[in-house]
Coordinates of C-alpha atoms in Angstrom, one line a residue:
M14 CA 119.6 125.7 99.2
R15 CA 121.4 126.8 102.4
V16 CA 118.1 126.8 104.4
G17 CA 117.4 123.2 103.4
I18 CA 120.9 122.1 104.2
W19 CA 121.0 123.7 107.6
L20 CA 117.6 122.2 108.3
A21 CA 118.8 118.8 107.5
A22 CA 121.9 119.3 109.7
G23 CA 119.7 120.6 112.5
L24 CA 117.5 117.5 112.4
A25 CA 120.5 115.3 112.4
L26 CA 122.1 117.0 115.4
A27 CA 118.8 116.8 117.2
G28 CA 118.8 113.0 116.7
C29 CA 116.1 112.9 114.0
A30 CA 116.5 110.6 111.0
V31 CA 117.6 112.2 107.8
D32 CA 117.6 110.4 104.4
R33 CA 121.1 110.0 103.1
P34 CA 122.0 109.3 99.5
A35 CA 122.6 105.6 98.6
E36 CA 126.2 104.9 97.7
T37 CA 125.4 104.2 94.1
G38 CA 125.2 106.5 91.1
V39 CA 122.0 108.4 90.6
A40 CA 121.7 110.8 87.6
S41 CA 120.9 114.4 88.2
K42 CA 118.7 116.3 85.7
P43 CA 121.1 117.0 82.9
R44 CA 121.9 120.5 81.8
A45 CA 121.2 121.4 78.2
A46 CA 124.2 121.1 75.9
V47 CA 125.9 124.4 75.2
E48 CA 127.4 125.8 72.0
C49 CA 129.4 129.0 72.7
P50 CA 129.0 131.9 70.2
G51 CA 131.8 131.9 67.7
A52 CA 133.1 128.4 68.7
D53 CA 134.4 126.3 65.9
P54 CA 134.8 122.6 66.5
A55 CA 137.8 122.5 64.2
I56 CA 139.7 125.2 66.2
K57 CA 141.0 124.9 69.7
R58 CA 142.3 127.6 71.9
V59 CA 144.0 127.5 75.3
Y60 CA 142.0 128.1 78.5
W61 CA 143.6 128.7 81.9
G62 CA 142.7 127.3 85.2
D63 CA 143.4 125.8 88.6
F64 CA 142.3 122.3 89.7
H65 CA 143.6 122.4 93.3
V66 CA 142.0 124.9 95.6
H67 CA 141.0 124.7 99.3
T68 CA 138.6 126.9 101.3
A69 CA 137.3 127.1 104.8
Y70 CA 135.6 123.8 104.2
S71 CA 139.1 122.2 104.5
L72 CA 140.3 121.7 108.1
D73 CA 143.9 122.5 107.3
A74 CA 142.9 125.7 105.6
Y75 CA 140.4 126.8 108.2
G76 CA 142.9 125.9 110.9
Y77 CA 145.2 128.7 109.6
G78 CA 142.5 131.3 109.5
T79 CA 141.0 130.8 106.0
L80 CA 137.4 132.0 106.0
Q81 CA 136.7 132.0 102.2
T82 CA 133.9 129.7 101.1
P83 CA 133.8 127.8 97.8
A84 CA 131.6 130.5 96.5
D85 CA 134.2 133.1 97.5
A86 CA 136.9 131.1 95.7
Y87 CA 134.9 130.9 92.5
R88 CA 134.3 134.7 92.6
F89 CA 138.0 135.2 93.1
G90 CA 138.8 133.0 90.1
K91 CA 136.4 135.1 88.0
G92 CA 138.4 138.2 88.8
E93 CA 136.4 139.6 91.7
R94 CA 138.1 141.2 94.7
V95 CA 137.9 139.3 98.0
M96 CA 138.9 140.5 101.4
L97 CA 141.6 138.7 103.6
D98 CA 142.7 139.7 107.0
V99 CA 145.7 141.3 105.4
G100 CA 143.5 143.3 103.0
P101 CA 141.9 143.0 99.6
V102 CA 143.3 140.7 96.9
Q103 CA 142.3 140.3 93.2
L104 CA 143.5 138.5 90.2
E105 CA 144.9 140.8 87.5
R106 CA 143.9 138.2 84.9
P107 CA 140.8 136.1 85.7
L108 CA 140.8 132.3 85.2
D109 CA 138.7 130.6 82.6
F110 CA 137.9 127.6 84.8
M111 CA 138.7 126.1 88.2
A112 CA 137.6 123.5 90.8
V113 CA 137.4 123.7 94.5
T114 CA 138.9 120.5 95.9
D115 CA 138.2 120.6 99.6
H116 CA 139.4 117.6 101.6
A117 CA 136.7 114.9 101.8
E118 CA 137.9 113.6 105.2
W119 CA 136.7 116.6 107.2
L120 CA 133.6 117.7 105.4
D121 CA 131.6 116.4 108.4
L122 CA 133.6 118.1 111.1
M123 CA 133.7 121.4 109.2
F124 CA 130.0 121.4 108.6
I125 CA 129.2 120.8 112.3
C126 CA 131.8 123.3 113.6
S127 CA 130.7 126.1 111.3
G128 CA 127.0 125.5 111.9
P129 CA 124.6 127.3 114.2
R130 CA 124.8 124.6 116.9
S131 CA 128.6 124.3 117.0
E132 CA 128.8 125.6 120.5
L133 CA 127.2 122.4 121.7
Y134 CA 130.5 120.6 121.0
P135 CA 133.7 121.2 123.0
A136 CA 135.8 120.1 120.0
C137 CA 134.3 122.8 117.9
K138 CA 135.0 125.5 120.5
D139 CA 138.6 124.2 120.8
L140 CA 139.0 124.2 117.0
K141 CA 137.7 127.7 116.6
A142 CA 140.0 129.0 119.3
K143 CA 143.1 127.4 117.7
S144 CA 142.3 128.4 114.1
T145 CA 144.6 131.4 113.5
R146 CA 147.6 132.1 111.4
T147 CA 149.9 131.8 114.4
T148 CA 148.3 128.8 116.2
G149 CA 147.2 126.7 113.2
G150 CA 150.0 124.2 114.0
E151 CA 148.0 123.1 117.0
V152 CA 145.1 122.3 114.7
F153 CA 147.4 120.0 112.7
R154 CA 148.7 118.4 115.9
D155 CA 145.3 117.8 117.5
Y156 CA 143.0 117.2 114.5
V157 CA 144.8 116.8 111.1
N158 CA 147.6 114.4 112.1
P159 CA 145.6 112.0 114.2
T160 CA 143.1 111.5 111.4
I161 CA 145.2 111.0 108.2
T162 CA 149.0 110.9 108.9
L163 CA 149.4 107.9 111.1
D164 CA 149.7 104.2 110.0
K165 CA 145.9 104.0 109.6
P166 CA 143.3 106.8 109.2
A167 CA 140.8 107.5 112.0
Q168 CA 137.7 109.5 112.6
T169 CA 137.9 112.7 114.6
Q170 CA 136.8 112.2 118.2
L171 CA 133.7 114.2 117.6
C172 CA 132.6 111.9 114.7
A173 CA 133.6 108.8 116.6
E174 CA 131.2 109.8 119.3
N175 CA 128.5 111.1 116.9
P176 CA 128.7 108.8 113.9
Q177 CA 125.1 109.4 112.6
Q178 CA 125.4 113.2 112.9
C179 CA 128.7 113.2 111.0
L180 CA 127.3 111.1 108.2
D181 CA 124.5 113.5 107.7
A182 CA 126.8 116.5 108.1
R183 CA 129.2 115.0 105.5
D184 CA 126.4 114.7 103.0
S185 CA 125.1 118.2 103.7
Q186 CA 128.6 119.7 103.2
W187 CA 129.0 117.8 99.9
A188 CA 125.7 119.2 98.8
R189 CA 126.8 122.7 99.6
L190 CA 130.0 122.2 97.6
Q191 CA 128.1 121.0 94.6
A192 CA 125.5 123.8 94.8
Q193 CA 128.2 126.5 94.9
A194 CA 130.1 125.1 92.0
N195 CA 126.9 124.8 89.9
E196 CA 125.9 128.3 90.8
A197 CA 129.3 129.6 89.8
D198 CA 129.4 127.8 86.5
E199 CA 128.8 130.2 83.5
P200 CA 129.2 128.2 80.3
C201 CA 131.3 130.1 77.7
R202 CA 132.6 132.6 80.3
F203 CA 133.7 130.7 83.3
T204 CA 133.6 127.0 84.0
A205 CA 133.3 125.7 87.6
F206 CA 134.0 122.1 88.1
I207 CA 132.8 120.0 91.0
G208 CA 135.6 118.1 92.9
F209 CA 137.1 117.0 96.1
E210 CA 140.4 115.7 97.5
W211 CA 141.0 112.2 98.7
S212 CA 143.8 112.8 101.2
A213 CA 145.6 109.6 101.9
T214 CA 148.8 110.3 104.0
P215 CA 149.8 107.0 105.6
N216 CA 152.8 107.5 107.9
A217 CA 153.0 111.1 106.6
S218 CA 153.6 110.0 103.0
H219 CA 151.4 112.0 100.6
T220 CA 149.4 109.9 98.1
H221 CA 146.6 112.4 97.6
R222 CA 144.3 112.5 94.6
N223 CA 142.0 115.3 93.4
V224 CA 138.8 114.0 91.9
I225 CA 137.3 116.2 89.2
F226 CA 133.8 115.5 87.7
A227 CA 132.8 116.1 84.1
S228 CA 129.3 117.5 84.9
E229 CA 126.7 118.1 87.6
N230 CA 126.3 114.3 87.8
V231 CA 128.6 113.2 90.6
T232 CA 129.1 110.6 93.3
P233 CA 126.4 110.7 96.1
I234 CA 129.3 111.1 98.6
A235 CA 132.7 112.7 98.6
I236 CA 134.9 109.6 98.8
D237 CA 137.3 110.0 101.7
Y238 CA 140.5 108.3 102.8
I239 CA 139.1 107.4 106.2
R240 CA 136.4 105.1 104.9
Y241 CA 138.2 104.2 101.6
P242 CA 141.8 104.0 102.6
K243 CA 143.3 102.4 99.4
T244 CA 143.7 103.9 95.9
S245 CA 142.0 100.7 94.6
Q246 CA 139.0 101.4 96.9
L247 CA 138.8 105.0 95.6
W248 CA 138.7 103.7 92.0
D249 CA 136.2 101.0 92.9
A250 CA 134.0 103.5 94.6
L251 CA 134.2 105.8 91.5
A252 CA 133.3 103.0 89.2
R253 CA 130.3 102.0 91.4
M254 CA 129.0 105.5 92.2
C255 CA 129.9 107.4 89.0
R256 CA 128.5 105.4 86.1
P257 CA 128.5 106.5 82.5
E258 CA 124.9 105.4 82.1
D259 CA 124.0 108.0 84.7
G260 CA 125.9 110.7 82.9
C261 CA 128.8 110.6 85.4
D262 CA 132.5 110.7 84.6
A263 CA 135.5 111.6 86.6
I264 CA 139.3 111.7 86.7
A265 CA 141.6 111.3 89.7
I266 CA 144.8 113.4 89.6
P267 CA 147.7 112.5 91.9
H268 CA 149.8 115.3 93.2
N269 CA 152.8 116.0 95.5
M270 CA 154.6 112.9 94.3
N271 CA 157.6 114.7 95.7
M272 CA 156.2 114.1 99.1
G273 CA 155.0 110.5 98.5
D274 CA 158.1 108.6 99.5
G275 CA 157.8 106.4 96.5
I276 CA 154.5 104.7 97.3
S277 CA 151.0 104.4 95.7
F278 CA 152.0 103.5 92.1
D279 CA 152.5 99.8 92.5
I280 CA 151.8 98.8 88.9
E281 CA 154.3 95.9 89.0
T282 CA 152.1 94.1 91.6
E283 CA 148.6 95.3 90.9
E284 CA 145.9 93.0 89.6
E285 CA 144.6 93.5 86.1
S286 CA 141.4 94.9 87.4
E287 CA 143.3 97.5 89.4
L288 CA 145.5 98.5 86.4
A289 CA 142.4 98.9 84.3
L290 CA 140.8 101.3 86.8
R291 CA 144.1 103.2 87.2
M292 CA 144.2 103.7 83.4
R293 CA 140.6 104.8 83.4
Y294 CA 140.9 107.4 86.1
E295 CA 144.5 108.5 86.4
R296 CA 145.0 110.2 83.1
L297 CA 147.0 113.2 84.5
V298 CA 149.4 114.1 87.3
E299 CA 149.9 117.5 88.9
I300 CA 153.6 118.2 88.1
T301 CA 153.9 121.5 90.0
Q302 CA 152.2 123.3 92.9
E303 CA 153.1 125.4 95.9
K304 CA 154.8 122.5 97.8
G305 CA 157.3 121.9 94.9
A306 CA 157.6 120.4 91.5
S307 CA 157.3 116.6 90.9
E308 CA 158.8 116.4 87.5
C309 CA 161.9 114.3 88.2
L310 CA 164.8 113.4 90.5
P311 CA 168.3 112.8 89.0
P312 CA 169.9 109.4 89.5
Y313 CA 171.3 108.9 93.0
G314 CA 174.9 109.4 92.0
D315 CA 174.0 112.8 90.4
R316 CA 171.8 114.2 93.1
Q317 CA 174.3 116.8 94.2
T318 CA 175.5 118.0 90.8
S319 CA 172.6 117.6 88.2
R320 CA 170.7 120.7 87.4
D321 CA 168.1 118.9 85.2
C322 CA 165.6 118.4 88.0
E323 CA 166.4 121.4 90.3
F324 CA 163.4 123.6 89.4
E325 CA 161.5 124.2 92.6
A326 CA 162.8 121.0 94.1
Y327 CA 161.2 120.4 97.5
I328 CA 162.5 116.9 98.4
T329 CA 161.0 115.4 101.6
S330 CA 161.0 112.3 103.6
K331 CA 157.8 111.7 105.6
S332 CA 156.7 115.2 104.6
R333 CA 159.8 116.9 106.0
P334 CA 162.8 118.3 104.1
K335 CA 165.9 116.2 104.5
P336 CA 169.6 116.9 103.5
L337 CA 170.6 115.2 100.2
D338 CA 173.5 113.5 101.9
D339 CA 171.2 111.7 104.3
Y340 CA 169.4 109.7 101.6
K341 CA 170.4 106.1 101.0
F342 CA 170.4 104.7 97.5
E343 CA 167.3 102.5 97.9
E344 CA 165.2 105.3 99.4
W345 CA 166.3 107.8 96.8
E346 CA 165.6 105.5 93.8
R347 CA 162.2 104.5 95.3
M348 CA 161.2 108.2 95.5
R349 CA 162.6 108.9 92.0
A350 CA 160.4 106.1 90.6
T351 CA 157.2 108.0 91.5
Y352 CA 158.1 111.4 90.2
A353 CA 156.5 112.2 86.9
R354 CA 159.4 111.1 84.7
G355 CA 159.9 108.0 86.8
L356 CA 156.2 107.1 86.2
L357 CA 156.7 107.5 82.4
R358 CA 159.8 105.3 82.6
R359 CA 157.9 102.5 84.5
G360 CA 155.0 102.8 82.1
L361 CA 157.2 102.1 79.1
L362 CA 158.9 99.2 80.9
A363 CA 155.6 97.7 81.7
Q364 CA 154.5 98.1 78.2
A365 CA 157.6 96.3 76.9
K366 CA 156.7 93.3 79.2
T367 CA 152.9 93.2 79.0
G368 CA 151.9 95.2 75.9
K369 CA 150.0 97.7 78.1
N370 CA 151.2 101.1 79.5
P371 CA 149.3 101.8 82.8
L372 CA 151.1 105.1 83.3
E373 CA 150.3 107.2 80.3
V374 CA 149.9 110.4 82.3
G375 CA 149.6 114.0 81.1
F376 CA 150.8 117.0 83.1
I377 CA 148.9 119.8 84.8
G378 CA 149.9 122.5 87.2
S379 CA 147.8 124.0 90.0
T380 CA 148.2 126.0 93.2
D381 CA 147.1 123.8 96.2
A382 CA 146.2 127.2 97.6
H383 CA 144.7 126.8 101.1
T384 CA 143.6 130.4 101.1
G385 CA 140.8 130.1 98.5
L386 CA 142.9 132.2 96.1
A387 CA 142.8 130.2 92.8
G388 CA 145.4 131.0 90.2
Y389 CA 147.2 133.6 92.5
V390 CA 150.6 132.7 91.2
D391 CA 152.5 135.9 90.4
E392 CA 155.9 135.9 92.0
A393 CA 155.9 139.7 92.4
T394 CA 152.6 139.9 94.3
W395 CA 152.2 136.5 96.0
Q396 CA 151.9 137.0 99.8
G397 CA 152.7 133.5 100.8
S398 CA 151.0 130.2 101.6
V399 CA 148.3 129.9 104.2
F400 CA 151.0 129.3 106.8
G401 CA 152.7 132.6 106.2
I402 CA 150.4 135.0 104.4
G403 CA 150.8 138.5 105.9
S404 CA 154.0 137.6 107.8
F405 CA 157.5 138.0 106.3
D406 CA 159.2 135.8 108.9
R407 CA 156.6 133.0 108.6
N408 CA 157.0 133.0 104.8
M409 CA 160.8 132.9 105.1
S410 CA 160.5 129.8 107.3
R411 CA 159.1 128.0 104.3
L412 CA 161.5 129.0 101.5
G413 CA 160.8 125.7 99.8
F414 CA 157.3 126.7 99.0
N415 CA 156.3 128.7 95.9
P416 CA 153.1 130.3 94.4
G417 CA 152.2 127.2 92.6
G418 CA 151.2 126.7 88.9
V419 CA 148.3 126.7 86.5
V420 CA 147.0 124.4 83.8
G421 CA 146.5 125.2 80.2
V422 CA 143.8 123.2 78.3
W423 CA 143.5 123.1 74.5
A424 CA 139.7 122.9 73.9
E425 CA 137.0 124.0 71.5
Q426 CA 135.1 126.1 74.0
N427 CA 134.9 127.1 77.7
T428 CA 132.4 124.5 78.9
R429 CA 132.5 121.6 81.3
A430 CA 132.0 119.1 78.4
S431 CA 134.7 120.5 76.1
L432 CA 137.3 121.1 78.8
F433 CA 136.8 117.7 80.4
A434 CA 137.1 116.0 77.1
A435 CA 140.5 117.7 76.7
L436 CA 141.5 116.4 80.2
K437 CA 140.6 112.9 79.2
R438 CA 142.6 113.0 76.0
R439 CA 145.5 114.7 77.9
E440 CA 145.6 117.7 75.5
V441 CA 146.8 119.8 78.5
Y442 CA 150.0 121.2 79.9
A443 CA 151.4 122.6 83.1
T444 CA 153.1 125.9 83.8
S445 CA 154.8 127.2 87.0
G446 CA 152.6 130.2 86.9
P447 CA 153.2 132.3 83.8
R448 CA 150.7 131.9 80.9
I449 CA 153.2 130.6 78.4
Q450 CA 151.3 129.3 75.4
L451 CA 152.7 125.9 74.4
R452 CA 151.4 123.5 71.7
V453 CA 153.0 120.3 70.5
H454 CA 152.1 118.0 67.6
A455 CA 154.0 115.1 66.1
S456 CA 153.7 112.9 63.0
A457 CA 155.7 110.2 61.3
G458 CA 158.0 111.8 58.7
G459 CA 156.6 115.2 59.5
Q460 CA 153.5 114.8 57.5
G461 CA 151.1 117.8 57.8
L462 CA 153.5 119.8 60.0
S463 CA 154.7 123.2 59.1
C464 CA 155.7 126.4 60.9
E465 CA 154.2 128.4 58.0
R466 CA 150.7 127.2 58.9
P467 CA 150.9 126.5 62.6
D468 CA 147.1 126.7 62.9
A469 CA 146.6 123.7 60.6
P470 CA 148.3 120.6 62.2
G471 CA 146.7 118.2 59.7
S472 CA 144.6 115.2 60.3
R473 CA 147.5 112.8 60.8
A474 CA 149.3 114.9 63.5
T475 CA 149.2 113.6 67.1
P476 CA 148.8 116.3 69.7
M477 CA 150.3 116.4 73.2
G478 CA 148.8 113.7 75.3
G479 CA 148.4 111.3 72.3
R480 CA 150.0 108.2 70.9
L481 CA 151.8 108.0 67.6
P482 CA 150.7 105.2 65.4
A483 CA 153.2 102.4 64.8
N484 CA 155.4 103.5 61.9
R485 CA 159.0 103.0 60.8
D486 CA 159.5 106.7 59.9
A487 CA 161.2 108.9 62.5
P488 CA 158.7 111.3 64.0
T489 CA 158.9 115.1 63.6
F490 CA 157.6 117.4 66.3
R491 CA 156.3 120.9 65.8
I492 CA 156.6 123.0 68.9
E493 CA 154.8 126.3 69.2
A494 CA 155.6 128.5 72.2
R495 CA 154.7 132.1 73.0
A496 CA 156.1 134.0 76.0
D497 CA 153.9 135.6 78.6
R498 CA 155.6 138.6 80.3
T499 CA 159.2 137.3 80.5
P500 CA 161.0 136.3 77.3
L501 CA 161.6 132.7 76.5
A502 CA 165.1 131.4 76.9
R503 CA 165.1 127.9 75.4
I504 CA 163.0 124.9 74.5
E505 CA 163.9 121.4 75.5
I506 CA 162.7 117.9 74.5
V507 CA 162.9 115.2 77.2
K508 CA 162.8 111.7 75.7
G509 CA 162.7 108.3 77.3
A510 CA 163.0 105.0 75.4
T511 CA 163.3 101.3 76.1
S512 CA 166.2 99.5 74.5
R513 CA 168.1 96.2 74.6
D514 CA 170.8 98.0 76.7
G515 CA 168.3 99.3 79.3
F516 CA 166.3 102.4 79.5
K517 CA 167.6 105.6 77.8
E518 CA 166.7 109.1 78.9
T519 CA 167.9 112.3 77.2
V520 CA 167.3 116.0 77.4
E521 CA 168.0 118.0 74.3
T522 CA 167.8 121.7 73.7
V523 CA 166.1 122.3 70.4
W524 CA 165.9 126.1 70.4
R525 CA 167.6 129.0 72.1
A526 CA 166.4 132.5 72.0
G527 CA 167.9 135.6 70.6
D528 CA 167.6 138.6 72.9
G529 CA 164.0 139.2 74.0
A530 CA 162.4 136.4 72.1
R531 CA 158.6 136.3 72.5
S532 CA 157.7 133.3 70.4
A533 CA 159.1 130.3 68.6
C534 CA 158.0 127.6 66.2
V535 CA 160.4 124.6 66.0
L536 CA 160.4 121.6 63.7
W537 CA 162.5 118.8 65.3
R538 CA 163.1 115.3 63.9
D539 CA 164.1 112.5 66.2
T540 CA 167.0 111.1 64.3
G541 CA 167.7 108.6 67.1
F542 CA 164.2 107.0 66.7
D543 CA 164.1 103.2 66.7
P544 CA 160.7 101.8 65.6
G545 CA 161.3 98.7 67.8
E546 CA 161.5 100.7 71.0
G547 CA 158.7 102.2 73.1
A548 CA 159.2 105.9 73.7
Y549 CA 157.8 109.1 75.2
W550 CA 158.7 112.7 74.5
Y551 CA 157.7 115.9 76.3
V552 CA 158.6 119.5 75.8
R553 CA 159.8 122.1 78.3
A554 CA 159.5 125.8 77.4
I555 CA 161.7 127.8 79.8
E556 CA 161.7 131.5 80.4
A557 CA 164.7 133.8 81.0
P558 CA 165.5 134.2 84.7
S559 CA 163.3 136.4 86.8
L560 CA 163.1 137.2 90.5
R561 CA 161.6 134.5 92.7
W562 CA 158.9 135.5 95.3
S563 CA 161.4 135.1 98.2
A564 CA 163.8 137.6 96.6
V565 CA 160.9 140.1 96.0
L566 CA 159.9 139.9 99.7
C567 CA 163.4 140.0 101.2
R568 CA 164.6 142.8 99.1
R569 CA 161.5 144.8 100.0
E570 CA 162.2 144.2 103.7
G571 CA 166.0 144.7 103.3
R572 CA 166.6 141.4 105.0
C573 CA 168.0 139.0 102.4
A574 CA 171.2 138.4 104.2
E575 CA 169.3 136.8 107.1
F576 CA 167.9 134.1 104.8
P577 CA 170.4 132.2 102.7
G578 CA 168.8 131.1 99.4
A579 CA 166.0 133.7 99.5
D580 CA 167.6 136.2 97.1
R581 CA 167.6 134.3 93.8
T582 CA 166.1 134.0 90.4
V583 CA 163.8 131.4 89.0
E584 CA 163.4 130.1 85.4
E585 CA 159.6 129.7 85.1
R586 CA 158.5 127.1 82.6
A587 CA 155.8 125.1 80.9
W588 CA 155.7 121.3 80.6
A589 CA 153.7 119.8 77.7
S590 CA 151.9 116.5 78.2
P591 CA 154.0 113.7 76.6
I592 CA 153.4 112.0 73.3
W593 CA 154.0 108.2 73.3
Y594 CA 155.0 105.6 70.8
A595 CA 154.5 101.8 71.1
P596 CA 156.0 99.3 68.7
A597 CA 153.6 97.3 66.6

């Protein structure tokens, strides 16, 4: 495959014509359906993965010295040892699945500048010279920022001067990404999804989406922000290029809402056609990753005192941290409206007005690792983000970062088809890194729910990610949680509901641990339920405090006093996808 790809690129760079894929969906030869040994369609188990990983094919990863290819990243996810400039690294516990999601905007540049004729281009020589751990900031200044972080996106200078070569290079790099994912995919043992990141960052506000495909049938191009600068254009392109009749399906997962400055979820002004596409593709949001959590912000008046939303809070304005006192009311509330809990609130309010909820989004966690190290989330062993890996001082300069999270998927078997179906129905949840097992079901009046038989939820039970049927009986929730390595401390239910008096939001602790609790099964009835109000509920399972990565590193170096806020603990957690209710 590589020979053919490099041959195509060589012809393109020489000025010869190369056939490019048409921008419409074309089906690949389908793989045979897989049934894993021992799989039972009536029994689901949890599988662990990472849907947000970057390699040397991403400019902002390569710019800081990352050399791992997608193939290397998949090997790491499977538990194989890989070599970094700081030494060997290996997952103690392999992942079950993952996707490499390199930035679509620079596939062309990275293909040309990593190819055999890169020395023909001064930009490639300059890029290579600046791509180190210590000088990567110059790559951002000269290549990343001018292309995606200004008012409008723009091609790199190399591609503006060589448009045909870059189109061919883009397609060749996309083919390489697909080939490496398909080669890594081992049904029943390890699932490798094909994906890319659409990296819209207008005026430095992050509105990125990771696009994950259900199978080997994918779009003929990786849809990028430069050529498709609006979310509606991304969805339109997916609808046109990824057709069900060609065996193609995809989801688009927003992330870093904490860095989005309150834009890109304009459901109150979107046309019906846009809302329909949003509901089709945006089934999930990434609630936690290395650049902070995006669960919630407290109301403006509580921003200095509330602890509800403080977990790994990395609050930015135009991608830069800003003191809480410097925010104005309008800016704060605009940002708050696009965190995950704000999206859930706005979805219910839209439903009350129109009868449709365009923001029924489930939760995942992932890393956003720009080192190719998928699922590398252990606070005790994490060596830092791509900016600081291998350097204590560089890591301490980004105390707001963290190792990132993972996603748990409840599915029948470890295959693309089974896992993707679970993503579409939102039977998934996020964790901040630990492999906490968390499962939630609900039913009107508690029918079919019991802690004595937790493996048999009953045909009428609604799992996380689902909608309760209209009913006048108050719902009962069964919550099953099992600790990973640190004991559980408490379980909370977050509820939001519309009412005549405005929107109501509550956080209720429904279980507290005895010493060293490893598991819990809780039956909780919502006694405040009103069948005339739309509502959502989601569960947080929270661990006892443990040392944060920054404390591990500064204690090891004996330098905690130099870095206020480094020596502290963290309460790791899991967030279940919500369950919704809409009045009849």
